[in-house]
Amino acid sequence: TNNASFSGYDMATGPNGTAYLGWIGDTGSGREVSLCTLPRGATRCAGGVQTIASAPDPTFTSTAAGLRVLVSKSNLVTLVWMHSTVASENGPEGDEIAIATSQAGGKLSAEKDVSPGPSFGYFLDATLAPNGSIWAVTNPSSGASHTVQITKGLGTKYQTVATPFWPGQAEIAFNGASAVLAIDQDGTITQPVYFDRQSGSGWTAFKPIARTWDLEGFGLATTTSGVRLIASENNADYHPVVSRLTSAGWSTPALTGDLSNCYPDGHDVVADASGRLADASAECDDAIAVANLADTRHAAIVRFAVPGTMAGGEPQLTTSPSGRGWVAWSVESTDGDKLIVAPVLLPALHLTNSSSGADGRVVVTGPASCLPPVDLSVSVVGKPASGWRVASKSLKLGGEITLDQVLRG
């Protein structure tokens, strides 16, 4: 879409490998909700772009914002967002959280209001719970209101949770069956990210995540080995760091390996069934960095320049277990902005292991994962102790296939 004003766009991939791009855009006739279906190898939206009204009352389409795209295990695509209503002008809970659905990219349903939201408030996040229900996070429009509202399944009564400040960003993830909520303080850049955990039917108190800054936001995702968070390190280098949720809190944040002079402008952190963690961010206003954390701690990074000036939203990423995925971003256009999507192949990550004995040390370097299927250098080096020498060396895959200097994907 082109010459539009965007109020949110997002991506997700279904279990069949098909990706879905959803957005709220206004090309001059009010904000509408659109869906683009992207099978593997697609060069255009399969079946074209489907577009529906963002609110039942045209008067309030201009308030629709905060869209999220969710895909269930059965390939049911659900677009979630929030808009105001007439009731928003007359009481505290007049907004509506709305959904539209599509079965595997089929016909997109009409908009349906399913849960109340804070009047003229902000839609912060939505995610699928382990039981398949959709949880949502919203907050009131007043900066004096230090609360968020958590809806534990659309259509149920929301729960108000006190926060230490007015949050600018909030993301929710699940550690098993228990929810974790992370927030940052609106308008700050050197304050830590805070988190809260579900405790029975309630929540514990918010606590800071040490050695993090909320310079350009953060990202939160559930991998097969637990919840991970990516934020900025707490110094003027602003490099991204990753931390692991533990029973006691969070592990000490560690640098991902992205040491560029262009610090990330936001993070869209995602996970897929392979167990990896991945992240997309804008850097230097004219490039996108995509990081593949194959072991959820260290990143292999690919960067590419974007045509035009980025505007209208942060890059959004989705990946599949094969290492293939899509990234979406927007740039300035003649009148408004333009939405662009491109296929990406995640970069491979090198991993080095060593073993030592009385006769010396052997060092092996190869891929951290078999996926993505790309060519990657491999090596084995013997470092003999005094009085020993290396007689021969070889590196075998599965004990049978002898590798040369390249593992061919």
PDB file of N, CA and C in Angstrom, residues 2-3 11 44 48 97 100 127 139 165 204 230 293 318 321 327 378:
ATOM      1  N   ASN A   2       0.388   2.314  -0.586  1.00  0.00           N
ATOM      2  CA  ASN A   2       1.191   3.512  -0.794  1.00  0.00           C
ATOM      3  C   ASN A   2       0.378   4.749  -0.427  1.00  0.00           C
ATOM      4  N   ASN A   3       1.104   5.849  -0.129  1.00  0.00           N
ATOM      5  CA  ASN A   3       0.465   7.127   0.204  1.00  0.00           C
ATOM      6  C   ASN A   3      -0.559   6.941   1.330  1.00  0.00           C
ATOM      7  N   MET A  11       3.409  -8.752  11.746  1.00  0.00           N
ATOM      8  CA  MET A  11       3.523  -9.969  10.959  1.00  0.00           C
ATOM      9  C   MET A  11       3.549 -11.193  11.861  1.00  0.00           C
ATOM     10  N   ARG A  44       3.857 -11.545  -4.416  1.00  0.00           N
ATOM     11  CA  ARG A  44       2.746 -10.607  -4.194  1.00  0.00           C
ATOM     12  C   ARG A  44       1.811 -11.231  -3.161  1.00  0.00           C
ATOM     13  N   GLY A  48      -4.545 -11.208  -3.418  1.00  0.00           N
ATOM     14  CA  GLY A  48      -4.673  -9.760  -3.278  1.00  0.00           C
ATOM     15  C   GLY A  48      -4.757  -9.326  -1.830  1.00  0.00           C
ATOM     16  N   ILE A  97     -11.904  -3.452  22.118  1.00  0.00           N
ATOM     17  CA  ILE A  97     -10.902  -4.279  21.467  1.00  0.00           C
ATOM     18  C   ILE A  97     -11.623  -5.083  20.396  1.00  0.00           C
ATOM     19  N   ALA A 100     -10.650  -9.409  13.706  1.00  0.00           N
ATOM     20  CA  ALA A 100     -11.121  -9.947  12.433  1.00  0.00           C
ATOM     21  C   ALA A 100     -10.324 -11.215  12.199  1.00  0.00           C
ATOM     22  N   THR A 127      -1.340 -11.301  22.681  1.00  0.00           N
ATOM     23  CA  THR A 127      -0.594 -12.532  22.406  1.00  0.00           C
ATOM     24  C   THR A 127      -1.486 -13.734  22.673  1.00  0.00           C
ATOM     25  N   ASN A 139      -3.738   0.538  28.257  1.00  0.00           N
ATOM     26  CA  ASN A 139      -3.617   1.468  29.380  1.00  0.00           C
ATOM     27  C   ASN A 139      -4.390   2.744  29.089  1.00  0.00           C
ATOM     28  N   PHE A 165       4.946   3.642  36.906  1.00  0.00           N
ATOM     29  CA  PHE A 165       4.935   4.850  36.078  1.00  0.00           C
ATOM     30  C   PHE A 165       3.955   4.630  34.937  1.00  0.00           C
ATOM     31  N   THR A 204       2.704 -10.223  40.944  1.00  0.00           N
ATOM     32  CA  THR A 204       3.679  -9.742  41.917  1.00  0.00           C
ATOM     33  C   THR A 204       3.937  -8.263  41.629  1.00  0.00           C
ATOM     34  N   ILE A 230      15.268  -8.621  24.861  1.00  0.00           N
ATOM     35  CA  ILE A 230      16.338  -7.839  24.255  1.00  0.00           C
ATOM     36  C   ILE A 230      16.050  -6.364  24.506  1.00  0.00           C
ATOM     37  N   LEU A 293      19.538 -15.208  16.661  1.00  0.00           N
ATOM     38  CA  LEU A 293      20.150 -15.734  17.885  1.00  0.00           C
ATOM     39  C   LEU A 293      19.842 -17.222  17.947  1.00  0.00           C
ATOM     40  N   THR A 318       8.971 -11.782  10.989  1.00  0.00           N
ATOM     41  CA  THR A 318       8.425 -13.088  11.313  1.00  0.00           C
ATOM     42  C   THR A 318       9.329 -14.137  10.693  1.00  0.00           C
ATOM     43  N   PRO A 321      10.727 -22.141  11.129  1.00  0.00           N
ATOM     44  CA  PRO A 321      11.822 -23.008  11.600  1.00  0.00           C
ATOM     45  C   PRO A 321      12.931 -23.225  10.564  1.00  0.00           C
ATOM     46  N   VAL A 327      10.330  -9.566   6.474  1.00  0.00           N
ATOM     47  CA  VAL A 327      10.451  -8.339   7.255  1.00  0.00           C
ATOM     48  C   VAL A 327       9.663  -7.243   6.544  1.00  0.00           C
ATOM     49  N   VAL A 378      33.567 -24.126   8.032  1.00  0.00           N
ATOM     50  CA  VAL A 378      33.800 -25.018   9.157  1.00  0.00           C
ATOM     51  C   VAL A 378      35.294 -25.301   9.233  1.00  0.00           C
TER      52      VAL A 378
END
